[in-house]
PDB file of C-alpha atoms in Angstrom:
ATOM      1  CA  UNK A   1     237.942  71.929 103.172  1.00  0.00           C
ATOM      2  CA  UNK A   2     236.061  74.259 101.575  1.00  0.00           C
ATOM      3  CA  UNK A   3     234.871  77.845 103.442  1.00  0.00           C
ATOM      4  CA  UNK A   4     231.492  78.292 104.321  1.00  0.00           C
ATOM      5  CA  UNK A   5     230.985  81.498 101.622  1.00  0.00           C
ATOM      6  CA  UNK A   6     231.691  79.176  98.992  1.00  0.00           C
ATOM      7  CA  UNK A   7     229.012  76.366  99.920  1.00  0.00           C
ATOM      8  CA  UNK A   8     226.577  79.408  99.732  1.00  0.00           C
ATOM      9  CA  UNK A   9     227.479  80.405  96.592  1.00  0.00           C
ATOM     10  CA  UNK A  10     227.177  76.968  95.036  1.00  0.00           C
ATOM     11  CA  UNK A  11     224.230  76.130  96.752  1.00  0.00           C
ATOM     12  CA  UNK A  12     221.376  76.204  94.563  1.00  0.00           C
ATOM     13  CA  UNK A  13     218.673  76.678  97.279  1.00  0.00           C
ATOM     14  CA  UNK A  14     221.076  79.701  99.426  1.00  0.00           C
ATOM     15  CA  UNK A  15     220.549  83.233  99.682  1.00  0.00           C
ATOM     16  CA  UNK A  16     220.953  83.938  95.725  1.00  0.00           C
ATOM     17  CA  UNK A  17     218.109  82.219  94.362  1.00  0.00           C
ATOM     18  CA  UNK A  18     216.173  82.641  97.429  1.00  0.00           C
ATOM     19  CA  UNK A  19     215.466  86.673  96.465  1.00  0.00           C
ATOM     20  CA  UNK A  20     214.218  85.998  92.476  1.00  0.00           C
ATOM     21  CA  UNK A  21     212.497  83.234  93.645  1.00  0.00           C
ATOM     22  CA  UNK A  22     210.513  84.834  96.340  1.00  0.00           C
ATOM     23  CA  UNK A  23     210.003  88.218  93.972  1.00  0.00           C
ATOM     24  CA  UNK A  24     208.723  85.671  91.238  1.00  0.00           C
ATOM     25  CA  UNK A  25     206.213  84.104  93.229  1.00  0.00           C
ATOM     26  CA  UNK A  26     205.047  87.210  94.277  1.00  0.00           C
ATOM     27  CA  UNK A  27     204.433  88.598  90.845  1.00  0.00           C
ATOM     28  CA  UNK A  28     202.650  85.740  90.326  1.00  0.00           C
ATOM     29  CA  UNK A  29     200.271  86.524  93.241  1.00  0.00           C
ATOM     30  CA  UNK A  30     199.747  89.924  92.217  1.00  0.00           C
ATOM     31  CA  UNK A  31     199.633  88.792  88.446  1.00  0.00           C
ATOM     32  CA  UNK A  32     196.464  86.586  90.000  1.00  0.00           C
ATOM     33  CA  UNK A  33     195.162  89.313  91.921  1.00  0.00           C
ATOM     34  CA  UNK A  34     195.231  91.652  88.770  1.00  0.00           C
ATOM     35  CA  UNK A  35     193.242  89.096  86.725  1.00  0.00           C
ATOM     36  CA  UNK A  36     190.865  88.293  89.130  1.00  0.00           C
ATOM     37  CA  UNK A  37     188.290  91.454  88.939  1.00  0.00           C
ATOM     38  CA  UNK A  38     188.762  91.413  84.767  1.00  0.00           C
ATOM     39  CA  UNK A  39     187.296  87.244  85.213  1.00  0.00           C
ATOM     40  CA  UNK A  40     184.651  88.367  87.427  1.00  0.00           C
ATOM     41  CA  UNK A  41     183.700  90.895  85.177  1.00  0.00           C
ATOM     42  CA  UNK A  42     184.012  88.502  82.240  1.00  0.00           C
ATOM     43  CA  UNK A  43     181.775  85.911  84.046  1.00  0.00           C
ATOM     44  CA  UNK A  44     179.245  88.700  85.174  1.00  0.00           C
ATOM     45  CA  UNK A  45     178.852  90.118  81.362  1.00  0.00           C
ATOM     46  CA  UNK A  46     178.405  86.118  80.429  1.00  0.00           C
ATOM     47  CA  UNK A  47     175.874  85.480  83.184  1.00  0.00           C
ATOM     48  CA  UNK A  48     173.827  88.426  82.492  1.00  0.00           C
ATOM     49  CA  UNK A  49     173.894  88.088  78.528  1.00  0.00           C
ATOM     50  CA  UNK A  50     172.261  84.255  79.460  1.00  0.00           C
ATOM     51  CA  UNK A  51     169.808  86.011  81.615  1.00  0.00           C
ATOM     52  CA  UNK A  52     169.187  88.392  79.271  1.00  0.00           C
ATOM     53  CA  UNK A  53     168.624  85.432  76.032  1.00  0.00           C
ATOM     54  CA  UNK A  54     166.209  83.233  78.481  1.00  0.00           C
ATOM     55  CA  UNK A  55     164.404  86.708  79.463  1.00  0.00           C
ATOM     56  CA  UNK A  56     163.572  86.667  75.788  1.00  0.00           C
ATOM     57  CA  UNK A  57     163.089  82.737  75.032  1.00  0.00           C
ATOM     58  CA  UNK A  58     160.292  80.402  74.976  1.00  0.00           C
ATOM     59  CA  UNK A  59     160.944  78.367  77.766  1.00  0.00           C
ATOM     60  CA  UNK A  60     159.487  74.994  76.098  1.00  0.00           C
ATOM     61  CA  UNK A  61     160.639  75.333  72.453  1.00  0.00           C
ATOM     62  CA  UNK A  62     163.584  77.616  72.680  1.00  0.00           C
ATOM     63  CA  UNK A  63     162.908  80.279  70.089  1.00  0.00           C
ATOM     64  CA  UNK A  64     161.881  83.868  70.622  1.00  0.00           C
ATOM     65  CA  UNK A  65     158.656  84.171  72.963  1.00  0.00           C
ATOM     66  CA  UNK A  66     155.926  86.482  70.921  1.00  0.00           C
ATOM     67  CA  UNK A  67     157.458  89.842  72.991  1.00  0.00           C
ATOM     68  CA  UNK A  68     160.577  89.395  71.671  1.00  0.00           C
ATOM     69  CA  UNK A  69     159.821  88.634  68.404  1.00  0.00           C
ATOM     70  CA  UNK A  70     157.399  91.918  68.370  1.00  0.00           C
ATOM     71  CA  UNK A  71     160.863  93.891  69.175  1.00  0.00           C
ATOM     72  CA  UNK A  72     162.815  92.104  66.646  1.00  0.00           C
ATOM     73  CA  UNK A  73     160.860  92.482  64.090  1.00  0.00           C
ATOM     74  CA  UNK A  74     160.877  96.147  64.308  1.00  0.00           C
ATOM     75  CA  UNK A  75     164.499  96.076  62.754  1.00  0.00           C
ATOM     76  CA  UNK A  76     164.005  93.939  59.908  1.00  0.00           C
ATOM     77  CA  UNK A  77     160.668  95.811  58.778  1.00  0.00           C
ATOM     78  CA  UNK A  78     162.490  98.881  59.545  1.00  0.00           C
ATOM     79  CA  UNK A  79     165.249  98.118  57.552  1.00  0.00           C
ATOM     80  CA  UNK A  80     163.182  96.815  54.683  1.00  0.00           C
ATOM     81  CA  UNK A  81     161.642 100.022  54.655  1.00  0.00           C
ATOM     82  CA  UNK A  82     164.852 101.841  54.377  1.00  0.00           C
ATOM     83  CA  UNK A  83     166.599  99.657  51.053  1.00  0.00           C
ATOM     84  CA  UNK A  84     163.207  99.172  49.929  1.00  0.00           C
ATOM     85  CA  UNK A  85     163.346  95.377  50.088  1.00  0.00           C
ATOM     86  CA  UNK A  86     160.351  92.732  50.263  1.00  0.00           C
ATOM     87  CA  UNK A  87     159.625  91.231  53.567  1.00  0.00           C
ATOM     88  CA  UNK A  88     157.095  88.887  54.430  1.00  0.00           C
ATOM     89  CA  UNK A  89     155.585  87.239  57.154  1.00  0.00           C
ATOM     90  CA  UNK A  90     154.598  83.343  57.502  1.00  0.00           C
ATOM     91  CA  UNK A  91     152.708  81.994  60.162  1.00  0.00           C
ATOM     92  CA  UNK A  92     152.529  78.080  60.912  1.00  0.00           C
ATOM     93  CA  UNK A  93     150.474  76.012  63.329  1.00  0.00           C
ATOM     94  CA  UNK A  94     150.457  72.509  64.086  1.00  0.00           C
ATOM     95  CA  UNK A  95     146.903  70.957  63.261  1.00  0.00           C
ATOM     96  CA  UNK A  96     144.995  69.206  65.856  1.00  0.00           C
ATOM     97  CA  UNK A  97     147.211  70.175  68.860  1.00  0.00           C
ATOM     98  CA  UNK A  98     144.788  70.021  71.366  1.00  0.00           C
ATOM     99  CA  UNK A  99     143.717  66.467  70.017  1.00  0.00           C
ATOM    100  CA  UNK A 100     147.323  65.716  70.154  1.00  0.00           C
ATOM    101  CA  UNK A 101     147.098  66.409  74.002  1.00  0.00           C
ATOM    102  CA  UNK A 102     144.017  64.967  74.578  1.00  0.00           C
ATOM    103  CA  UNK A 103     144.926  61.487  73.085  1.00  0.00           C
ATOM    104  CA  UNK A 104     148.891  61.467  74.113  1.00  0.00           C
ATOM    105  CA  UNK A 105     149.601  63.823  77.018  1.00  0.00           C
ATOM    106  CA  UNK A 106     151.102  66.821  77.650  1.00  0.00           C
ATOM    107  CA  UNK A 107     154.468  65.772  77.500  1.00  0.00           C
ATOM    108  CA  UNK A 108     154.178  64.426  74.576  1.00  0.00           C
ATOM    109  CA  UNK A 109     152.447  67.406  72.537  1.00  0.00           C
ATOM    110  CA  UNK A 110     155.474  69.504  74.102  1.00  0.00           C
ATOM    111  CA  UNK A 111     158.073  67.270  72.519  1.00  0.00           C
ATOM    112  CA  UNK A 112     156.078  67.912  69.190  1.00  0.00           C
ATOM    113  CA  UNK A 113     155.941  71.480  69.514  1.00  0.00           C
ATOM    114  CA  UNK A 114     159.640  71.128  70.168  1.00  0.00           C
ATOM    115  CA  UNK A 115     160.569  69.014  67.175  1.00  0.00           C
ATOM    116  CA  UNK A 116     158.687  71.611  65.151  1.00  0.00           C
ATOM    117  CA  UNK A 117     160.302  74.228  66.316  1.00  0.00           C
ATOM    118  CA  UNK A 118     163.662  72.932  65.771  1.00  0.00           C
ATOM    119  CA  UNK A 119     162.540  72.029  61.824  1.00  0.00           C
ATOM    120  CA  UNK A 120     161.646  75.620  61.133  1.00  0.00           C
ATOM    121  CA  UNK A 121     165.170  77.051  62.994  1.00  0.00           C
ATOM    122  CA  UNK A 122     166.652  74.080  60.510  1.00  0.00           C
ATOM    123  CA  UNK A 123     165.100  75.305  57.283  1.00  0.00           C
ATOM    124  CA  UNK A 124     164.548  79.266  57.545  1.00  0.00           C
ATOM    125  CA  UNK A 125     167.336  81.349  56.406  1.00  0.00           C
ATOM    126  CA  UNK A 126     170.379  82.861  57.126  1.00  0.00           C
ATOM    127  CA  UNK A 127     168.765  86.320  58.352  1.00  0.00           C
ATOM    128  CA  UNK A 128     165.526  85.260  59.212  1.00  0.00           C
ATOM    129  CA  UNK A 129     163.508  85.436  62.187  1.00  0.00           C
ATOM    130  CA  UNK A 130     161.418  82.895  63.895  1.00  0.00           C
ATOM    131  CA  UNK A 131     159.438  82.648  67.461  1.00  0.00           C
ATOM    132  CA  UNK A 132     156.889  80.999  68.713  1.00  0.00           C
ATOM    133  CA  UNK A 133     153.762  83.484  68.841  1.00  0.00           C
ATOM    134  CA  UNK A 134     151.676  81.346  71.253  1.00  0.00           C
ATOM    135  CA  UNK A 135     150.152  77.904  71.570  1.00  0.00           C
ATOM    136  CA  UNK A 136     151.540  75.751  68.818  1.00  0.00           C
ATOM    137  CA  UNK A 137     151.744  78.604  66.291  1.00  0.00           C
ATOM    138  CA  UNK A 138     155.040  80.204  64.840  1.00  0.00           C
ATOM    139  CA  UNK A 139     156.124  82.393  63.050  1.00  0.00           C
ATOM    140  CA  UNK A 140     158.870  83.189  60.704  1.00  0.00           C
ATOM    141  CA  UNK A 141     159.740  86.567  59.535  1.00  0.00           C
ATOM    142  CA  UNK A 142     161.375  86.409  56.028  1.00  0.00           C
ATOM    143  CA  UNK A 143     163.695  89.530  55.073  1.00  0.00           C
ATOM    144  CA  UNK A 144     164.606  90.140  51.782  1.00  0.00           C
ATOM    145  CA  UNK A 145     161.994  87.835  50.640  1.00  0.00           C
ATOM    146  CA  UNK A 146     160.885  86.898  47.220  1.00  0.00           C
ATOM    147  CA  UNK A 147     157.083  86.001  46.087  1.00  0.00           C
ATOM    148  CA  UNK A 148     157.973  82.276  46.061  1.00  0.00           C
ATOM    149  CA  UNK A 149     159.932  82.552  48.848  1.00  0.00           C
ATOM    150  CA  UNK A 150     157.255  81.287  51.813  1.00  0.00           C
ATOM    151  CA  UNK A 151     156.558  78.163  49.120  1.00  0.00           C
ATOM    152  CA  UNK A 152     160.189  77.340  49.519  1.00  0.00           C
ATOM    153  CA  UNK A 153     160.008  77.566  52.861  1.00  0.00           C
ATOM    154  CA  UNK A 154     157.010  75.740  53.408  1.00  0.00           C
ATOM    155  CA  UNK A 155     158.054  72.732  51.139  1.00  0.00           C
ATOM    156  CA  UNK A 156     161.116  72.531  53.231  1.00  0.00           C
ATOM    157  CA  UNK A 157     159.989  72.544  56.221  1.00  0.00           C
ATOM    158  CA  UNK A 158     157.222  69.835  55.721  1.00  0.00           C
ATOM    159  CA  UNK A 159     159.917  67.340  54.106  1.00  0.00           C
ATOM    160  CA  UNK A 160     162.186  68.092  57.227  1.00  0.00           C
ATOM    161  CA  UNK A 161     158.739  67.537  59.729  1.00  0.00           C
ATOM    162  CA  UNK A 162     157.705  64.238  57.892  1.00  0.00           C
ATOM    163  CA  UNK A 163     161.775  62.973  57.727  1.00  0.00           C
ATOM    164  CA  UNK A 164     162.068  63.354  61.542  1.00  0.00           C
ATOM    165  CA  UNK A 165     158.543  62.972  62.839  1.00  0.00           C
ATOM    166  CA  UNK A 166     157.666  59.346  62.350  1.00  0.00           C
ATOM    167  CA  UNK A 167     160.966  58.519  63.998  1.00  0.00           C
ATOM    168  CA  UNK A 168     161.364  60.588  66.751  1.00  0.00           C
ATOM    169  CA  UNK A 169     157.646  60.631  67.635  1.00  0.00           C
ATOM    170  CA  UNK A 170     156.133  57.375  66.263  1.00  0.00           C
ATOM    171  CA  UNK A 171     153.063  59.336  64.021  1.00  0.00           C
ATOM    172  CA  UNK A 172     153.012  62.423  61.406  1.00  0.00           C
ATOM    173  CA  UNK A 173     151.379  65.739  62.440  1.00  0.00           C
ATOM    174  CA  UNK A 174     151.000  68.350  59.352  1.00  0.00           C
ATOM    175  CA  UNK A 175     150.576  71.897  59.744  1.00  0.00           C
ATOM    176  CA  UNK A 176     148.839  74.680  58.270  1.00  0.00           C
ATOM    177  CA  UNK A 177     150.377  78.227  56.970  1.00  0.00           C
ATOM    178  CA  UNK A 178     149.324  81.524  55.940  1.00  0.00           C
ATOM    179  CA  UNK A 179     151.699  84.278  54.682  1.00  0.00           C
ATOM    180  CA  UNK A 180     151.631  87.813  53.965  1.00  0.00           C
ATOM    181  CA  UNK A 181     153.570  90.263  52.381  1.00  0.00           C
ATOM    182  CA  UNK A 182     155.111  93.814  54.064  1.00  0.00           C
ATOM    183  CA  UNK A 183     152.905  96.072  52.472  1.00  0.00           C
ATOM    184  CA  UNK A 184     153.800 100.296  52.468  1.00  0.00           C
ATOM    185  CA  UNK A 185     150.633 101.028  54.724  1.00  0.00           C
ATOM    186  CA  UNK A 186     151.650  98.760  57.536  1.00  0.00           C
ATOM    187  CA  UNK A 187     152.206 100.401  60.824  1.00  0.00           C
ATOM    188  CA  UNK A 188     154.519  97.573  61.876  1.00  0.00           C
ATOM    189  CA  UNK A 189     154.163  93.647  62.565  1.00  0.00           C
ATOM    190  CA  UNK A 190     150.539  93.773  63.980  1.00  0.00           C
ATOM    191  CA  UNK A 191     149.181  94.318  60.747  1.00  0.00           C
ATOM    192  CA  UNK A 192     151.687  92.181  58.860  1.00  0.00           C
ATOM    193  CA  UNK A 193     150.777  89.899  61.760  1.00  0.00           C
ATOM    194  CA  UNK A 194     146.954  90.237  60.989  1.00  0.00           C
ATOM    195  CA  UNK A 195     146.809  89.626  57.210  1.00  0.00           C
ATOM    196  CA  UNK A 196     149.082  86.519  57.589  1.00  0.00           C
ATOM    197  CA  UNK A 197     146.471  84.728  60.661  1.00  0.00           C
ATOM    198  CA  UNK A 198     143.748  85.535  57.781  1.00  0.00           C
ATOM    199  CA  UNK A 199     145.555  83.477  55.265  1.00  0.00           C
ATOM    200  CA  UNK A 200     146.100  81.015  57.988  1.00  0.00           C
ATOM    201  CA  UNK A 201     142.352  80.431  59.138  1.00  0.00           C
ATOM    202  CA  UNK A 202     141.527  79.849  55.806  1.00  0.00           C
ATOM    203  CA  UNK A 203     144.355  77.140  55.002  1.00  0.00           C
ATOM    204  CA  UNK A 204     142.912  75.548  58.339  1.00  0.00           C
ATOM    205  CA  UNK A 205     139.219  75.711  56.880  1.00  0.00           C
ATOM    206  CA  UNK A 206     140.572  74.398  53.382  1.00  0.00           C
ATOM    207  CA  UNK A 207     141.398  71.191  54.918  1.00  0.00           C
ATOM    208  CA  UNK A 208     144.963  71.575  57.407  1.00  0.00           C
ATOM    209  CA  UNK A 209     148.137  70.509  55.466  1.00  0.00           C
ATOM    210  CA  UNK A 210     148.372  73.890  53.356  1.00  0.00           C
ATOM    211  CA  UNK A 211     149.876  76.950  52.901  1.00  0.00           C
ATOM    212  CA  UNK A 212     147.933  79.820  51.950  1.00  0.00           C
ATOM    213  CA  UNK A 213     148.657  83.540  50.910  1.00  0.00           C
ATOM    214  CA  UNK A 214     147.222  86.938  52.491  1.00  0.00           C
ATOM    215  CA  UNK A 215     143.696  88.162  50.584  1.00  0.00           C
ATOM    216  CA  UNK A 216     145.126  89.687  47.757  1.00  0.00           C
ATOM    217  CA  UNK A 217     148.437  88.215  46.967  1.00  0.00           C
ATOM    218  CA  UNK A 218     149.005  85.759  44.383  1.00  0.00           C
ATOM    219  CA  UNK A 219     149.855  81.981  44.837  1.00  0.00           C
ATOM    220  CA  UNK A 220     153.534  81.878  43.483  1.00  0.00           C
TER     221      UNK A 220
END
């Protein structure tokens, strides 16, 4: 028979495995321990960088609200300025909106200010910057932009609005556009901001359906 020491020793569970296992398991603890304030901290910089985006978000439409697009825009004209690059500004506005309301509901005008939205986040470019400026009017602020760059633009986003609309909403708004171009004596987006509803207003009194350029500019 064989002595007790030696049933120790070959026992897989005795007093020789019992020490590494019991030092692993705690290093595995404190491993857990260690990890756990970096996660919280992880989770904390998430949460508050959500916070943060829906701080600056349209709640209905999802694209910059009108005070965070003022901010934003202060970089790309500011950069313009600096490499001397064209920028310009093109505001759109779905016609007959409050008709739209009126005739289908509330609901249902949101959904179209929704499915416009997500056409011009679809079409503009790499670099651009859209948000919604109030009511159903957006705009989209066009770095680096050529003359016949808000034509492009436009024609895009109309095929993209008349490809989705009929489906998704059973009828086919249009909307109306004005642009303007970054001009040296502009003090910043309010006056970009003001030649561009000009141009606007008057491809809303020339019929809805249009896009029209800033007093001054040239039709590309």
């Amino acid at each position: 028979r064989s002595p007790p020491w030696r049933a120790v020793m070959l026992s897989p569970t005795g007093p020789d495995t019992a020490l590494p296992d019991l030092l692993l398991g705690l290093a595995g603890q404190l491993a857990l321990l260690l990890m756990l304030p970096m996660l919280l901290l992880a989770w904390r910089s998430q949460t508050e960088a959500e916070l943060a985006r829906l701080a600056q978000t349209d709640g209905i439409t999802g694209v910059m609200d009108a005070n965070a697009f003022d901010r934003r825009s202060a970089e790309l004209i500011s950069m313009a300025r600096r490499y001397d690059e064209p920028l310009a500004l093109v505001v759109m506005e779905l016609d007959g909106f409050a008709t739209l309301q009126a005739e289908h509901g509330a609901e249902f005008a949101e959904r179209a200010l929704v499915l416009f939205s997500a056409c011009v986040q679809a079409q503009m470019r790499l670099g651009d910057l859209a948000g919604r400026l109030g009511g159903a009017q957006f705009g989209v602020l066009m770095a680096r932009c050529l003359p016949e760059g808000p034509q492009a633009l436009d024609r895009r986003l109309r095929v993209a609005l008349a490809e989705r609309a009929q489906m998704e909403l059973g009828l086919q708004p249009s909307f109306s556009a004005g642009w303007a171009p970054l001009r040296p004596g502009d003090r910043g987006l309010p006056d970009l901001q003001r030649r561009a509803d000009v141009a606007l207003h008057e491809a809303t009194r020339a019929g809805k359906g249009v896009l029209v350029a800033a007093p001054g500019v040239a039709q590309a």
